[in-house]
Tab-separated table of C-alpha atoms in Angstrom:
chain	number	residue	atom	x	y	z
C	3	UNK	CA	15.539	-24.641	-7.553
C	4	UNK	CA	18.550	-21.512	-7.190
C	5	UNK	CA	15.977	-18.819	-7.197
C	6	UNK	CA	17.184	-15.083	-8.223
C	7	UNK	CA	14.159	-12.438	-7.846
C	8	UNK	CA	14.288	-8.793	-9.737
C	9	UNK	CA	11.460	-6.028	-8.365
C	10	UNK	CA	10.754	-3.991	-10.874
C	11	UNK	CA	9.402	-0.756	-9.398
C	12	UNK	CA	9.292	2.914	-7.813
C	13	UNK	CA	12.199	4.021	-7.167
C	14	UNK	CA	11.894	4.586	-3.179
C	15	UNK	CA	12.200	7.646	-1.656
C	16	UNK	CA	11.451	9.215	-4.922
C	17	UNK	CA	7.415	8.767	-4.387
C	18	UNK	CA	5.734	9.488	-1.299
C	19	UNK	CA	3.416	7.269	-0.340
C	20	UNK	CA	1.531	4.642	-1.853
C	21	UNK	CA	4.009	1.853	-3.901
C	22	UNK	CA	7.574	3.203	-2.983
C	23	UNK	CA	7.183	2.960	0.445
C	24	UNK	CA	6.309	-0.916	0.768
C	25	UNK	CA	9.400	-1.387	-2.437
C	26	UNK	CA	11.485	-1.480	0.949
C	27	UNK	CA	9.736	-3.663	2.774
C	28	UNK	CA	8.800	-6.352	-0.774
C	29	UNK	CA	12.679	-6.187	-1.187
C	30	UNK	CA	13.904	-7.483	2.480
C	31	UNK	CA	10.769	-9.977	2.201
C	32	UNK	CA	12.313	-11.594	-0.857
C	33	UNK	CA	16.257	-11.488	0.197
C	34	UNK	CA	15.172	-13.695	2.637
C	35	UNK	CA	14.186	-16.427	-0.243
C	36	UNK	CA	17.882	-16.214	-1.636
C	37	UNK	CA	19.710	-13.451	-4.402
C	38	UNK	CA	17.509	-9.841	-4.957
C	39	UNK	CA	18.037	-7.204	-7.589
C	40	UNK	CA	15.478	-4.291	-7.842
C	41	UNK	CA	15.383	-2.221	-11.052
C	42	UNK	CA	14.089	1.769	-11.486
C	43	UNK	CA	11.227	2.386	-13.343
C	44	UNK	CA	10.165	5.121	-12.093
C	45	UNK	CA	12.719	7.257	-10.499
C	46	UNK	CA	11.526	11.099	-10.395
C	47	UNK	CA	9.472	14.054	-11.420
C	48	UNK	CA	9.334	15.124	-15.395
C	49	UNK	CA	10.226	13.301	-18.468
C	50	UNK	CA	13.710	11.959	-18.019
C	51	UNK	CA	12.356	10.664	-14.032
C	52	UNK	CA	9.203	8.772	-15.843
C	53	UNK	CA	9.942	7.650	-18.848
C	54	UNK	CA	13.806	7.223	-18.641
C	55	UNK	CA	14.387	4.574	-16.178
C	56	UNK	CA	11.432	2.442	-17.541
C	57	UNK	CA	13.546	2.142	-20.668
C	58	UNK	CA	16.723	1.691	-19.776
C	59	UNK	CA	14.515	-1.455	-17.411
C	60	UNK	CA	13.951	-3.861	-20.482
C	61	UNK	CA	18.011	-3.985	-21.811
C	62	UNK	CA	18.527	-3.758	-17.526
C	63	UNK	CA	16.115	-7.468	-17.700
C	64	UNK	CA	17.789	-9.018	-20.139
C	65	UNK	CA	20.676	-8.374	-18.703
C	66	UNK	CA	19.495	-9.807	-15.949
C	67	UNK	CA	18.762	-12.551	-17.811
C	68	UNK	CA	22.033	-13.327	-19.348
C	69	UNK	CA	23.691	-12.801	-16.371
C	70	UNK	CA	21.950	-15.500	-14.093
C	71	UNK	CA	21.246	-18.291	-17.171
C	72	UNK	CA	21.153	-21.485	-14.476
C	73	UNK	CA	18.925	-19.423	-12.182
C	74	UNK	CA	15.262	-19.692	-11.950
C	75	UNK	CA	14.473	-15.908	-12.131
C	76	UNK	CA	10.833	-14.651	-11.478
C	77	UNK	CA	10.381	-10.978	-12.299
C	78	UNK	CA	7.997	-9.194	-8.988
C	79	UNK	CA	5.903	-6.197	-11.480
C	80	UNK	CA	4.899	-3.646	-9.115
C	81	UNK	CA	2.745	-1.112	-11.642
C	82	UNK	CA	0.641	1.963	-9.903
C	83	UNK	CA	-1.926	3.732	-11.263
C	84	UNK	CA	-3.586	4.911	-14.500
C	85	UNK	CA	0.139	5.384	-17.359
C	86	UNK	CA	2.071	3.321	-14.950
C	87	UNK	CA	-0.061	0.294	-14.966
C	88	UNK	CA	0.021	0.702	-19.345
C	89	UNK	CA	4.096	1.263	-18.968
C	90	UNK	CA	3.639	-2.018	-17.142
C	91	UNK	CA	1.938	-4.102	-18.984
C	92	UNK	CA	4.484	-3.561	-21.577
C	93	UNK	CA	7.580	-4.820	-20.148
C	94	UNK	CA	5.568	-7.641	-18.677
C	95	UNK	CA	4.410	-8.528	-22.168
C	96	UNK	CA	8.655	-7.702	-22.497
C	97	UNK	CA	9.297	-10.750	-20.056
C	98	UNK	CA	6.436	-13.091	-20.537
C	99	UNK	CA	6.570	-13.212	-24.201
C	100	UNK	CA	10.399	-11.624	-25.661
C	101	UNK	CA	12.420	-13.355	-23.012
C	102	UNK	CA	9.955	-16.004	-22.315
C	103	UNK	CA	10.198	-15.449	-18.002
C	104	UNK	CA	7.978	-16.022	-15.588
C	105	UNK	CA	5.844	-12.783	-14.450
C	106	UNK	CA	4.396	-11.795	-11.109
C	107	UNK	CA	2.255	-8.558	-10.677
C	108	UNK	CA	1.025	-6.846	-7.762
C	109	UNK	CA	-2.329	-4.907	-8.365
C	110	UNK	CA	-1.449	-2.392	-5.829
C	111	UNK	CA	-3.735	0.454	-7.446
C	112	UNK	CA	-6.217	1.788	-5.444
C	113	UNK	CA	-8.798	3.051	-8.261
C	114	UNK	CA	-9.078	-1.044	-9.165
C	115	UNK	CA	-13.596	-0.865	-8.674
C	116	UNK	CA	-13.337	1.930	-11.132
C	117	UNK	CA	-10.808	0.553	-13.617
C	118	UNK	CA	-13.262	-2.650	-13.273
C	119	UNK	CA	-16.376	-0.976	-14.358
C	120	UNK	CA	-13.980	1.116	-17.589
C	121	UNK	CA	-13.847	-1.072	-20.497
C	122	UNK	CA	-10.069	0.372	-21.379
C	123	UNK	CA	-8.539	0.406	-17.840
C	124	UNK	CA	-11.022	-3.190	-17.813
C	125	UNK	CA	-9.335	-4.502	-21.307
C	126	UNK	CA	-5.659	-3.248	-19.870
C	127	UNK	CA	-5.506	-5.393	-16.630
C	128	UNK	CA	-7.316	-8.352	-18.439
C	129	UNK	CA	-4.567	-7.838	-20.332
C	130	UNK	CA	-1.791	-8.026	-17.903
C	131	UNK	CA	-3.222	-11.220	-15.448
C	132	UNK	CA	-2.833	-13.100	-19.637
C	133	UNK	CA	0.869	-11.486	-18.764
C	134	UNK	CA	1.595	-12.702	-15.712
C	135	UNK	CA	2.333	-16.161	-14.484
C	136	UNK	CA	0.616	-15.029	-11.045
C	137	UNK	CA	-1.355	-11.747	-9.548
C	138	UNK	CA	-1.464	-11.347	-6.387
C	139	UNK	CA	-4.317	-9.333	-5.305
C	140	UNK	CA	-3.606	-7.212	-2.024
C	141	UNK	CA	-6.647	-7.587	-0.454
C	142	UNK	CA	-9.802	-10.762	-0.710
C	143	UNK	CA	-11.547	-7.970	-1.916
C	144	UNK	CA	-9.245	-7.386	-4.642
C	145	UNK	CA	-9.511	-10.761	-5.406
C	146	UNK	CA	-13.377	-10.502	-5.651
C	147	UNK	CA	-13.981	-7.792	-7.828
C	148	UNK	CA	-10.749	-10.254	-10.487
C	149	UNK	CA	-13.713	-12.913	-10.190
C	150	UNK	CA	-16.682	-10.448	-11.033
C	151	UNK	CA	-14.845	-9.596	-14.339
C	152	UNK	CA	-13.981	-12.977	-14.506
C	153	UNK	CA	-9.926	-12.323	-15.161
C	154	UNK	CA	-9.324	-13.817	-11.433
C	155	UNK	CA	-6.801	-16.835	-12.839
C	156	UNK	CA	-3.989	-17.251	-10.943
C	157	UNK	CA	-4.826	-14.772	-8.702
C	158	UNK	CA	-3.398	-14.746	-4.773
C	159	UNK	CA	-4.124	-12.377	-2.370
C	160	UNK	CA	-1.515	-11.371	-0.140
C	161	UNK	CA	-1.366	-8.346	1.818
C	162	UNK	CA	2.065	-5.962	1.866
C	163	UNK	CA	4.460	-6.199	3.869
C	164	UNK	CA	5.789	-4.134	7.011
C	165	UNK	CA	8.097	-3.943	9.256
C	166	UNK	CA	8.109	-2.684	12.109
C	167	UNK	CA	10.912	-0.045	13.251
C	168	UNK	CA	12.724	0.168	16.251
C	169	UNK	CA	12.551	1.353	19.380
C	170	UNK	CA	9.042	2.394	19.497
C	171	UNK	CA	8.016	5.835	21.546
C	172	UNK	CA	6.117	5.134	24.423
C	173	UNK	CA	3.154	6.467	23.686
C	174	UNK	CA	2.347	9.499	25.848
C	175	UNK	CA	-1.372	10.773	25.707
C	176	UNK	CA	-2.285	14.073	26.680
C	177	UNK	CA	-3.032	14.509	30.280
C	178	UNK	CA	-5.059	18.169	30.181
C	179	UNK	CA	-7.898	16.110	29.029
C	180	UNK	CA	-7.234	16.814	25.843
C	181	UNK	CA	-7.703	15.002	22.277
C	182	UNK	CA	-5.369	14.829	19.166
C	183	UNK	CA	-6.632	13.167	16.207
C	184	UNK	CA	-4.108	12.310	13.582
C	185	UNK	CA	-5.146	12.420	9.714
C	186	UNK	CA	-2.171	11.359	7.966
C	187	UNK	CA	-1.560	10.165	4.110
C	188	UNK	CA	-1.401	11.883	0.293
C	189	UNK	CA	-3.638	14.535	0.284
C	190	UNK	CA	-5.668	13.379	-2.631
C	191	UNK	CA	-9.518	13.052	-2.982
C	192	UNK	CA	-11.060	10.531	-2.094
C	193	UNK	CA	-9.394	10.367	1.185
C	194	UNK	CA	-11.073	11.762	3.568
C	195	UNK	CA	-9.586	14.339	4.929
C	196	UNK	CA	-11.972	17.566	3.926
C	197	UNK	CA	-14.848	15.773	5.360
C	198	UNK	CA	-12.878	14.775	9.142
C	199	UNK	CA	-11.988	19.147	8.915
C	200	UNK	CA	-15.269	19.550	8.926
C	201	UNK	CA	-15.943	17.322	11.080
C	202	UNK	CA	-14.068	19.225	13.838
C	203	UNK	CA	-16.472	22.008	14.761
C	204	UNK	CA	-18.501	19.530	15.831
C	205	UNK	CA	-16.189	17.823	18.311
C	206	UNK	CA	-15.841	19.972	21.745
C	207	UNK	CA	-12.680	22.976	21.642
C	208	UNK	CA	-10.282	19.810	23.375
C	209	UNK	CA	-10.298	18.109	20.501
C	210	UNK	CA	-7.827	18.998	17.875
C	211	UNK	CA	-6.322	17.223	14.240
C	212	UNK	CA	-3.060	17.378	12.582
C	213	UNK	CA	-3.179	16.147	9.199
C	214	UNK	CA	0.560	14.884	7.922
C	215	UNK	CA	1.045	14.798	4.175
C	216	UNK	CA	1.155	16.200	1.334
C	217	UNK	CA	-0.497	16.497	-2.535
C	218	UNK	CA	-2.539	18.484	-4.574
C	219	UNK	CA	-5.194	19.139	-1.420
C	220	UNK	CA	-2.899	20.627	0.401
C	221	UNK	CA	-4.003	24.022	-0.515
C	222	UNK	CA	-7.471	23.642	-0.175
C	223	UNK	CA	-7.397	22.248	2.716
C	224	UNK	CA	-5.573	25.612	4.429
C	225	UNK	CA	-8.063	27.426	3.286
C	226	UNK	CA	-10.670	25.137	4.736
C	227	UNK	CA	-9.125	25.767	7.807
C	228	UNK	CA	-9.225	29.988	7.879
C	229	UNK	CA	-13.106	29.812	6.810
C	230	UNK	CA	-14.001	27.043	9.601
C	231	UNK	CA	-11.480	29.452	11.781
C	232	UNK	CA	-10.199	26.365	12.940
C	233	UNK	CA	-6.454	27.753	12.725
C	234	UNK	CA	-6.010	27.065	16.800
C	235	UNK	CA	-6.810	23.545	16.635
C	236	UNK	CA	-6.112	22.273	13.190
C	237	UNK	CA	-2.286	21.760	12.428
C	238	UNK	CA	-0.327	20.916	9.037
C	239	UNK	CA	2.974	18.752	9.305
C	240	UNK	CA	3.467	18.678	5.648
C	241	UNK	CA	5.506	15.117	5.359
C	242	UNK	CA	6.481	13.335	8.190
C	243	UNK	CA	8.987	10.523	8.222
C	244	UNK	CA	11.035	8.383	11.028
C	245	UNK	CA	11.161	10.467	14.404
C	246	UNK	CA	8.862	12.513	13.544
C	247	UNK	CA	6.834	9.925	12.329
C	248	UNK	CA	6.952	7.857	15.262
C	249	UNK	CA	6.398	10.979	17.892
C	250	UNK	CA	3.112	12.154	16.431
C	251	UNK	CA	1.474	8.154	16.138
C	252	UNK	CA	2.561	8.394	20.085
C	253	UNK	CA	1.121	11.541	21.172
C	254	UNK	CA	-2.347	10.928	18.620
C	255	UNK	CA	-5.298	9.332	20.828
C	256	UNK	CA	-7.275	8.457	17.255
C	257	UNK	CA	-5.982	8.000	13.769
C	258	UNK	CA	-8.962	9.109	12.047
C	259	UNK	CA	-9.136	8.696	7.683
C	260	UNK	CA	-12.541	7.982	6.278
C	261	UNK	CA	-10.850	6.602	3.052
C	262	UNK	CA	-12.740	5.621	0.134
C	263	UNK	CA	-10.136	5.082	-2.450
C	264	UNK	CA	-7.118	3.010	-0.566
C	265	UNK	CA	-6.324	-0.720	-1.913
C	266	UNK	CA	-4.850	-1.452	1.490
C	267	UNK	CA	-3.655	1.537	3.296
C	268	UNK	CA	-0.590	1.134	5.149
C	269	UNK	CA	-0.862	4.727	7.272
C	270	UNK	CA	-3.803	2.382	9.240
C	271	UNK	CA	-1.178	-0.455	9.324
C	272	UNK	CA	1.034	2.002	10.860
C	273	UNK	CA	-1.634	3.459	13.588
C	274	UNK	CA	-2.080	-0.031	15.089
C	275	UNK	CA	1.492	-0.685	16.049
C	276	UNK	CA	1.283	1.717	18.099
C	277	UNK	CA	-2.109	0.939	19.909
C	278	UNK	CA	-4.807	3.833	18.140
C	279	UNK	CA	-8.093	3.362	18.137
C	280	UNK	CA	-8.805	4.244	14.148
C	281	UNK	CA	-11.772	5.827	12.351
C	282	UNK	CA	-12.408	4.509	8.538
C	283	UNK	CA	-14.965	4.368	5.752
C	284	UNK	CA	-16.250	1.127	5.856
C	285	UNK	CA	-14.307	-0.245	2.518
C	286	UNK	CA	-14.378	-3.582	2.228
C	287	UNK	CA	-9.723	-3.825	1.393
C	288	UNK	CA	-10.218	-1.412	4.248
C	289	UNK	CA	-11.679	-4.223	6.987
C	290	UNK	CA	-9.477	-6.681	6.307
C	291	UNK	CA	-6.178	-4.205	7.366
C	292	UNK	CA	-8.088	-3.163	10.818
C	293	UNK	CA	-7.934	-5.724	13.893
C	294	UNK	CA	-11.253	-7.005	14.661
C	295	UNK	CA	-12.669	-3.821	17.346
C	296	UNK	CA	-9.446	-1.928	17.502
C	297	UNK	CA	-11.522	0.764	15.339
C	298	UNK	CA	-15.474	2.499	14.533
C	299	UNK	CA	-16.407	2.528	10.841
C	300	UNK	CA	-18.686	5.133	9.525
C	301	UNK	CA	-21.406	4.139	6.860
C	302	UNK	CA	-20.462	7.575	5.176
C	303	UNK	CA	-19.080	11.086	4.888
C	304	UNK	CA	-21.129	13.007	6.325
C	305	UNK	CA	-19.024	15.497	9.487
C	306	UNK	CA	-21.252	15.203	11.436
C	307	UNK	CA	-20.811	10.478	11.831
C	308	UNK	CA	-17.504	11.328	11.315
C	309	UNK	CA	-17.968	13.699	14.236
C	310	UNK	CA	-19.703	10.696	16.131
C	311	UNK	CA	-17.361	8.130	15.645
C	312	UNK	CA	-14.462	10.386	16.991
C	313	UNK	CA	-15.534	10.446	20.057
C	314	UNK	CA	-16.530	6.682	19.652
C	315	UNK	CA	-13.177	5.537	19.542
C	316	UNK	CA	-11.371	8.101	21.497
C	317	UNK	CA	-13.530	5.807	24.046
C	318	UNK	CA	-11.723	3.114	22.530
C	319	UNK	CA	-8.751	4.076	24.485
C	320	UNK	CA	-9.807	2.640	28.183
C	321	UNK	CA	-9.975	-0.612	26.473
C	322	UNK	CA	-7.605	-1.522	23.888
C	323	UNK	CA	-4.178	-3.275	25.537
C	324	UNK	CA	-0.941	-2.338	25.004
C	325	UNK	CA	1.166	-3.739	22.640
C	326	UNK	CA	-2.008	-6.188	20.813
C	327	UNK	CA	-1.981	-3.325	17.451
C	328	UNK	CA	2.038	-4.395	17.100
C	329	UNK	CA	0.724	-8.384	17.783
C	330	UNK	CA	-1.643	-8.036	15.028
C	331	UNK	CA	0.173	-6.246	12.551
C	332	UNK	CA	3.129	-8.676	13.130
C	333	UNK	CA	1.238	-11.788	13.000
C	334	UNK	CA	-0.996	-10.602	9.468
C	335	UNK	CA	1.523	-8.221	7.738
C	336	UNK	CA	4.982	-8.775	8.977
C	337	UNK	CA	7.713	-9.396	6.873
C	338	UNK	CA	8.132	-12.546	7.929
C	339	UNK	CA	4.564	-14.146	6.965
C	340	UNK	CA	4.892	-12.663	4.362
C	341	UNK	CA	8.044	-13.273	2.988
C	342	UNK	CA	6.519	-16.912	3.610
C	343	UNK	CA	3.693	-16.085	1.401
C	344	UNK	CA	6.301	-15.465	-1.399
C	345	UNK	CA	7.863	-17.919	-1.127
C	346	UNK	CA	4.997	-20.902	-1.173
C	347	UNK	CA	3.836	-18.480	-4.680
C	348	UNK	CA	7.376	-18.663	-6.072
C	349	UNK	CA	7.889	-22.677	-5.261
C	350	UNK	CA	3.625	-22.749	-6.937
C	351	UNK	CA	4.476	-21.221	-9.882
C	352	UNK	CA	7.828	-22.382	-10.792
C	353	UNK	CA	5.946	-26.059	-10.192
C	354	UNK	CA	3.491	-25.119	-12.777
C	355	UNK	CA	5.799	-23.958	-15.632
C	356	UNK	CA	7.435	-27.555	-15.112
C	357	UNK	CA	4.768	-28.879	-16.066
C	358	UNK	CA	3.271	-26.565	-18.489
C	359	UNK	CA	7.112	-27.186	-20.326
C	360	UNK	CA	8.551	-31.212	-18.435
C	361	UNK	CA	11.891	-32.337	-19.229
C	362	UNK	CA	12.114	-34.953	-22.038
């Protein structure tokens, strides 16, 4: 089998967080298996950035099929949420039934549970599954949701890959007794930023909060900081990358993100690379990502419970062995592991297609 993989998704570097963050790591995992090409379906804001790359992706996919007739081509589709799923459904149908190609769909949306409760979106996701040779769920919880709704055919669980950037900064905690709490991610409803902020007045004054991220909740968070009188204890960093992100992760005492909407949670993975104890909502897909005994889970979004969890998580710093988080991430989410799992999955898809269409 001469394998050729094609990844269709948001252009990396355009989006903040979500699918755009993990696509470079998927590309690296697939390039270890053979030739790989990337085709953007979304490359910026406005109609031109959202629609034109998607329209072009149909023709570019056809060109791939024409140029690589001798290869076994696998199209990997990475839809996000909302309208993006609808666009990817049309593209998947074109690839599978128009071009008669092998299609693998990765379900990244953090709103899968909500969508499956809605008849319209349940039908859309069901149709997307029917247009694919294999569906990849990021967690076993996502696969269980699909099974409950009777649309679980050909579903594998493969986590998002994560590549640890070297060199890591040495962890440097405050020597003056201060406790730095880090909340990082997209500033949107359901992530737990508001609740974490509301927990701060319930913590001693030597606890400080850094919020790193951007999104439509930014103004609301800024206003709430002023309302709660926390200007001296809370800092807004905006979206951080590279060395700035490493510095935050290496100097924080606790990573707190009681999110109720994550489908996987790459920020939790990043925090664990630096052995940060986690405070998270007891949301099944998030629980799967966090190392056993590596954090404290809250059962509600009540600020008092979150504040208590932050103090308990800070106590874990004295028990967490240096490097154990990095080992957990490499073992469970490393690019090498995901590459091997993708290889096995692709070969199963290939064998299944051969059985469906045997050579006479």
